[in-house]
PDB file of C-alpha atoms in Angstrom:
ATOM      1  CA  MET A   1      59.957  48.460   1.851  1.00 46.00           C
ATOM      2  CA  SER A   2      59.525  48.880   5.571  1.00 49.00           C
ATOM      3  CA  ALA A   3      56.113  48.913   7.219  1.00 50.00           C
ATOM      4  CA  ALA A   4      56.496  52.570   8.183  1.00 51.00           C
ATOM      5  CA  VAL A   5      57.319  53.604   4.618  1.00 48.00           C
ATOM      6  CA  ALA A   6      54.409  51.533   3.260  1.00 51.00           C
ATOM      7  CA  ALA A   7      52.009  53.050   5.768  1.00 51.00           C
ATOM      8  CA  ALA A   8      53.240  56.538   4.971  1.00 51.00           C
ATOM      9  CA  SER A   9      52.790  55.938   1.261  1.00 53.00           C
ATOM     10  CA  ALA A  10      49.258  54.581   1.760  1.00 52.00           C
ATOM     11  CA  ALA A  11      48.315  57.506   3.984  1.00 52.00           C
ATOM     12  CA  ALA A  12      49.671  60.022   1.478  1.00 51.00           C
ATOM     13  CA  HIS A  13      47.707  58.359  -1.297  1.00 48.00           C
ATOM     14  CA  ALA A  14      44.512  58.370   0.784  1.00 49.00           C
ATOM     15  CA  ASN A  15      45.108  61.994   1.787  1.00 48.00           C
ATOM     16  CA  ARG A  16      45.509  63.044  -1.846  1.00 45.00           C
ATOM     17  CA  ARG A  17      42.376  61.159  -2.849  1.00 45.00           C
ATOM     18  CA  ASN A  18      40.274  62.646  -0.024  1.00 46.00           C
ATOM     19  CA  SER A  19      41.665  66.172  -0.239  1.00 43.00           C
ATOM     20  CA  THR A  20      39.498  67.063  -3.211  1.00 41.00           C
ATOM     21  CA  THR A  21      36.256  66.114  -1.465  1.00 40.00           C
ATOM     22  CA  THR A  22      36.729  67.323   2.098  1.00 39.00           C
ATOM     23  CA  THR A  23      38.728  70.260   3.370  1.00 38.00           C
ATOM     24  CA  THR A  24      37.767  70.596   7.015  1.00 39.00           C
ATOM     25  CA  ALA A  25      41.239  70.823   8.563  1.00 40.00           C
ATOM     26  CA  LYS A  26      42.814  74.230   8.984  1.00 41.00           C
ATOM     27  CA  LYS A  27      46.078  74.489   7.123  1.00 40.00           C
ATOM     28  CA  THR A  28      47.692  76.518   9.897  1.00 44.00           C
ATOM     29  CA  ASN A  29      47.457  73.577  12.344  1.00 46.00           C
ATOM     30  CA  TYR A  30      48.685  71.057   9.812  1.00 41.00           C
ATOM     31  CA  THR A  31      51.895  69.188  10.519  1.00 42.00           C
ATOM     32  CA  PRO A  32      52.936  67.245   7.460  1.00 44.00           C
ATOM     33  CA  TYR A  33      54.006  63.961   9.088  1.00 40.00           C
ATOM     34  CA  SER A  34      51.777  63.722  12.159  1.00 39.00           C
ATOM     35  CA  HIS A  35      49.177  61.483  10.516  1.00 40.00           C
ATOM     36  CA  TYR A  36      51.880  59.145   9.172  1.00 39.00           C
ATOM     37  CA  LEU A  37      53.174  58.439  12.635  1.00 40.00           C
ATOM     38  CA  SER A  38      49.747  57.751  14.070  1.00 38.00           C
ATOM     39  CA  ILE A  39      48.907  55.313  11.279  1.00 40.00           C
ATOM     40  CA  SER A  40      52.150  53.382  11.416  1.00 39.00           C
ATOM     41  CA  SER A  41      52.232  53.064  15.194  1.00 40.00           C
ATOM     42  CA  SER A  42      48.566  52.470  16.052  1.00 42.00           C
ATOM     43  CA  SER A  43      47.103  50.336  13.273  1.00 43.00           C
ATOM     44  CA  PRO A  44      48.482  47.105  11.845  1.00 54.00           C
ATOM     45  CA  CYS A  45      48.916  46.726   8.116  1.00 59.00           C
ATOM     46  CA  ARG A  46      45.619  45.778   6.569  1.00 65.00           C
ATOM     47  CA  GLN A  47      45.520  42.975   4.053  1.00 73.00           C
ATOM     48  CA  ASN A  48      43.870  43.491   0.728  1.00 92.00           C
ATOM     49  CA  ARG A  49      40.589  41.779  -0.132  1.00 93.00           C
ATOM     50  CA  TYR A  50      42.250  38.961  -2.095  1.00 94.00           C
ATOM     51  CA  GLU A  51      44.534  38.010   0.791  1.00 95.00           C
ATOM     52  CA  THR A  52      41.648  38.146   3.259  1.00 95.00           C
ATOM     53  CA  ASN A  53      39.441  35.964   1.044  1.00 95.00           C
ATOM     54  CA  LYS A  54      42.301  33.544   0.471  1.00 96.00           C
ATOM     55  CA  ARG A  55      42.885  33.156   4.219  1.00 96.00           C
ATOM     56  CA  GLN A  56      39.155  32.710   4.885  1.00 96.00           C
ATOM     57  CA  ASP A  57      38.794  30.151   2.081  1.00 96.00           C
ATOM     58  CA  TRP A  58      41.791  28.226   3.391  1.00 96.00           C
ATOM     59  CA  ASN A  59      40.410  28.157   6.927  1.00 96.00           C
ATOM     60  CA  LYS A  60      36.995  27.013   5.641  1.00 95.00           C
ATOM     61  CA  PHE A  61      38.571  24.198   3.629  1.00 95.00           C
ATOM     62  CA  VAL A  62      40.694  22.995   6.539  1.00 94.00           C
ATOM     63  CA  GLN A  63      37.629  23.073   8.803  1.00 92.00           C
ATOM     64  CA  TYR A  64      35.612  21.216   6.154  1.00 92.00           C
ATOM     65  CA  LEU A  65      38.202  18.443   6.063  1.00 90.00           C
ATOM     66  CA  LYS A  66      38.152  18.153   9.853  1.00 87.00           C
ATOM     67  CA  ASN A  67      34.361  18.074  10.046  1.00 85.00           C
ATOM     68  CA  TYR A  68      33.967  15.691   7.110  1.00 77.00           C
ATOM     69  CA  HIS A  69      36.279  13.062   8.509  1.00 72.00           C
ATOM     70  CA  HIS A  70      34.977  13.492  12.045  1.00 73.00           C
ATOM     71  CA  THR A  71      31.368  12.892  10.964  1.00 74.00           C
ATOM     72  CA  HIS A  72      32.381   9.838   8.948  1.00 73.00           C
ATOM     73  CA  GLY A  73      34.349   8.312  11.834  1.00 78.00           C
ATOM     74  CA  GLN A  74      37.690   8.672  10.090  1.00 79.00           C
ATOM     75  CA  PRO A  75      40.914  10.164  11.417  1.00 79.00           C
ATOM     76  CA  PRO A  76      41.620  13.761  10.368  1.00 76.00           C
ATOM     77  CA  LEU A  77      42.999  14.204   6.883  1.00 81.00           C
ATOM     78  CA  SER A  78      45.832  16.630   6.326  1.00 83.00           C
ATOM     79  CA  VAL A  79      45.455  19.079   3.473  1.00 87.00           C
ATOM     80  CA  ARG A  80      48.558  17.689   1.799  1.00 84.00           C
ATOM     81  CA  ARG A  81      46.933  14.246   1.583  1.00 86.00           C
ATOM     82  CA  CYS A  82      43.600  15.390   0.156  1.00 90.00           C
ATOM     83  CA  SER A  83      42.670  14.821  -3.457  1.00 93.00           C
ATOM     84  CA  GLY A  84      40.548  16.399  -6.140  1.00 94.00           C
ATOM     85  CA  SER A  85      37.532  14.457  -4.860  1.00 92.00           C
ATOM     86  CA  HIS A  86      37.845  16.201  -1.489  1.00 92.00           C
ATOM     87  CA  VAL A  87      37.929  19.544  -3.304  1.00 95.00           C
ATOM     88  CA  LEU A  88      34.777  18.560  -5.238  1.00 95.00           C
ATOM     89  CA  GLY A  89      33.055  17.700  -1.967  1.00 93.00           C
ATOM     90  CA  PHE A  90      34.002  21.102  -0.605  1.00 95.00           C
ATOM     91  CA  LEU A  91      32.693  22.904  -3.703  1.00 95.00           C
ATOM     92  CA  LYS A  92      29.397  21.016  -3.473  1.00 94.00           C
ATOM     93  CA  TYR A  93      29.255  21.864   0.232  1.00 93.00           C
ATOM     94  CA  LEU A  94      29.556  25.563  -0.674  1.00 94.00           C
ATOM     95  CA  ASP A  95      26.373  25.303  -2.773  1.00 90.00           C
ATOM     96  CA  GLN A  96      24.259  25.482   0.365  1.00 90.00           C
ATOM     97  CA  PHE A  97      25.463  29.057   0.899  1.00 90.00           C
ATOM     98  CA  GLY A  98      24.913  30.137  -2.712  1.00 86.00           C
ATOM     99  CA  GLU A  99      22.572  32.893  -3.828  1.00 84.00           C
ATOM    100  CA  THR A 100      22.288  32.079  -7.530  1.00 81.00           C
ATOM    101  CA  LYS A 101      18.960  30.593  -8.646  1.00 80.00           C
ATOM    102  CA  VAL A 102      19.605  27.629 -10.937  1.00 82.00           C
ATOM    103  CA  HIS A 103      16.421  26.368 -12.580  1.00 80.00           C
ATOM    104  CA  ASN A 104      16.046  22.616 -12.997  1.00 81.00           C
ATOM    105  CA  VAL A 105      15.380  21.251 -16.471  1.00 81.00           C
ATOM    106  CA  SER A 106      11.830  20.398 -15.382  1.00 83.00           C
ATOM    107  CA  CYS A 107      11.138  23.959 -14.168  1.00 83.00           C
ATOM    108  CA  LYS A 108       8.934  26.077 -16.443  1.00 80.00           C
ATOM    109  CA  TYR A 109      11.406  28.967 -15.983  1.00 79.00           C
ATOM    110  CA  HIS A 110      14.398  26.927 -17.154  1.00 78.00           C
ATOM    111  CA  GLY A 111      16.161  28.820 -19.918  1.00 76.00           C
ATOM    112  CA  GLN A 112      14.844  32.254 -18.979  1.00 74.00           C
ATOM    113  CA  ALA A 113      17.590  34.748 -18.309  1.00 69.00           C
ATOM    114  CA  TYR A 114      15.908  36.971 -15.737  1.00 66.00           C
ATOM    115  CA  SER A 115      12.974  35.244 -14.131  1.00 62.00           C
ATOM    116  CA  SER A 116      12.214  36.876 -10.802  1.00 62.00           C
ATOM    117  CA  VAL A 117       9.427  34.422 -10.043  1.00 66.00           C
ATOM    118  CA  ALA A 118       9.656  32.324  -6.927  1.00 77.00           C
ATOM    119  CA  CYS A 119      10.012  28.635  -7.703  1.00 82.00           C
ATOM    120  CA  SER A 120      11.337  25.638  -5.849  1.00 82.00           C
ATOM    121  CA  CYS A 121      14.603  25.470  -7.792  1.00 82.00           C
ATOM    122  CA  PRO A 122      17.744  25.473  -5.655  1.00 82.00           C
ATOM    123  CA  LEU A 123      20.054  28.335  -4.868  1.00 84.00           C
ATOM    124  CA  LYS A 124      23.646  27.471  -5.675  1.00 88.00           C
ATOM    125  CA  GLU A 125      27.032  29.079  -5.622  1.00 92.00           C
ATOM    126  CA  ALA A 126      27.758  30.874  -8.895  1.00 90.00           C
ATOM    127  CA  TRP A 127      30.391  29.209 -11.041  1.00 90.00           C
ATOM    128  CA  SER A 128      32.492  32.380 -11.078  1.00 92.00           C
ATOM    129  CA  SER A 129      32.588  32.376  -7.265  1.00 94.00           C
ATOM    130  CA  LEU A 130      33.611  28.718  -7.241  1.00 95.00           C
ATOM    131  CA  GLU A 131      36.316  29.440  -9.779  1.00 96.00           C
ATOM    132  CA  GLY A 132      37.638  32.248  -7.567  1.00 96.00           C
ATOM    133  CA  VAL A 133      37.661  29.994  -4.500  1.00 96.00           C
ATOM    134  CA  VAL A 134      39.566  27.284  -6.362  1.00 97.00           C
ATOM    135  CA  GLY A 135      42.114  29.802  -7.641  1.00 96.00           C
ATOM    136  CA  ARG A 136      42.721  31.265  -4.190  1.00 97.00           C
ATOM    137  CA  LEU A 137      42.975  27.818  -2.597  1.00 97.00           C
ATOM    138  CA  ARG A 138      45.397  26.683  -5.276  1.00 97.00           C
ATOM    139  CA  VAL A 139      47.719  29.534  -4.341  1.00 96.00           C
ATOM    140  CA  ALA A 140      47.191  29.022  -0.594  1.00 96.00           C
ATOM    141  CA  PHE A 141      48.062  25.314  -0.893  1.00 96.00           C
ATOM    142  CA  GLU A 142      51.466  26.162  -2.329  1.00 95.00           C
ATOM    143  CA  GLU A 143      52.009  28.947   0.211  1.00 95.00           C
ATOM    144  CA  HIS A 144      51.436  26.391   2.970  1.00 94.00           C
ATOM    145  CA  GLY A 145      54.212  24.158   1.652  1.00 92.00           C
ATOM    146  CA  GLY A 146      52.391  22.023  -0.906  1.00 92.00           C
ATOM    147  CA  SER A 147      54.022  21.318  -4.232  1.00 92.00           C
ATOM    148  CA  PRO A 148      52.436  22.390  -7.514  1.00 93.00           C
ATOM    149  CA  GLU A 149      52.591  18.809  -8.795  1.00 93.00           C
ATOM    150  CA  THR A 150      50.393  17.493  -5.973  1.00 93.00           C
ATOM    151  CA  ASN A 151      48.052  20.473  -5.714  1.00 95.00           C
ATOM    152  CA  PRO A 152      44.504  19.028  -5.504  1.00 96.00           C
ATOM    153  CA  PHE A 153      42.983  22.385  -6.479  1.00 96.00           C
ATOM    154  CA  GLY A 154      44.665  22.176  -9.869  1.00 94.00           C
ATOM    155  CA  SER A 155      43.531  18.643 -10.589  1.00 95.00           C
ATOM    156  CA  PRO A 156      41.765  18.005 -13.918  1.00 95.00           C
ATOM    157  CA  VAL A 157      38.660  16.673 -12.160  1.00 96.00           C
ATOM    158  CA  VAL A 158      38.203  20.021 -10.382  1.00 97.00           C
ATOM    159  CA  TRP A 159      38.493  22.052 -13.584  1.00 95.00           C
ATOM    160  CA  LEU A 160      36.151  19.656 -15.399  1.00 96.00           C
ATOM    161  CA  TYR A 161      33.604  20.117 -12.605  1.00 95.00           C
ATOM    162  CA  LEU A 162      33.900  23.905 -12.853  1.00 96.00           C
ATOM    163  CA  LYS A 163      33.345  23.719 -16.599  1.00 94.00           C
ATOM    164  CA  GLU A 164      30.226  21.563 -16.106  1.00 92.00           C
ATOM    165  CA  VAL A 165      28.853  23.997 -13.514  1.00 92.00           C
ATOM    166  CA  LYS A 166      29.500  26.918 -15.849  1.00 92.00           C
ATOM    167  CA  VAL A 167      27.706  25.298 -18.783  1.00 90.00           C
ATOM    168  CA  SER A 168      24.756  24.040 -16.722  1.00 86.00           C
ATOM    169  CA  GLN A 169      24.215  27.422 -15.053  1.00 86.00           C
ATOM    170  CA  ALA A 170      24.399  29.163 -18.420  1.00 85.00           C
ATOM    171  CA  LYS A 171      21.818  26.778 -19.900  1.00 82.00           C
ATOM    172  CA  ALA A 172      19.541  27.279 -16.903  1.00 78.00           C
ATOM    173  CA  ARG A 173      19.544  31.010 -17.709  1.00 74.00           C
ATOM    174  CA  GLY A 174      18.977  30.495 -21.423  1.00 70.00           C
ATOM    175  CA  LEU A 175      22.497  31.300 -22.492  1.00 66.00           C
ATOM    176  CA  SER A 176      24.335  29.197 -25.053  1.00 62.00           C
ATOM    177  CA  TYR A 177      27.737  29.319 -23.463  1.00 56.00           C
ATOM    178  CA  GLU A 178      30.201  26.713 -24.586  1.00 55.00           C
ATOM    179  CA  CYS A 179      33.610  26.547 -22.996  1.00 46.00           C
TER     180      CYS A 179
END
């Protein structure tokens, strides 16, 4: 399917969806294909959310590898030579940007599903977000020429870590969730 045909199809779909809510254009001045031409010639094809997130996750991981080895005085590591332990380091690095309150075992709110009380327990990345990142990076690795057999994002140690995060976060919220 050519880009022009895809753009025309997307515009027609959007026009049909919006036509029931807004009818401000006069039908006498309407030319059926004028908006198709303006879309296909002036705006590039937009990627969907998954593709955008996958590209952003890939760029973050590559930058993480560069920064990690630079700060440890080591030469840069190519993505193809990284292992599951590098992926685990990246996932733990992402915790600092998390927004999910995970109560420590010693916290008096540990095991309460919806405690909105401020405590000193850390904010972490939700396990479902980590699982999504790993899935997108697994696909991106293969799209960038890596083989499925050497894909560090599919390594057993990564999936075991995700399972442990899932169970520990569920217990911290008082859920008995066994994988």
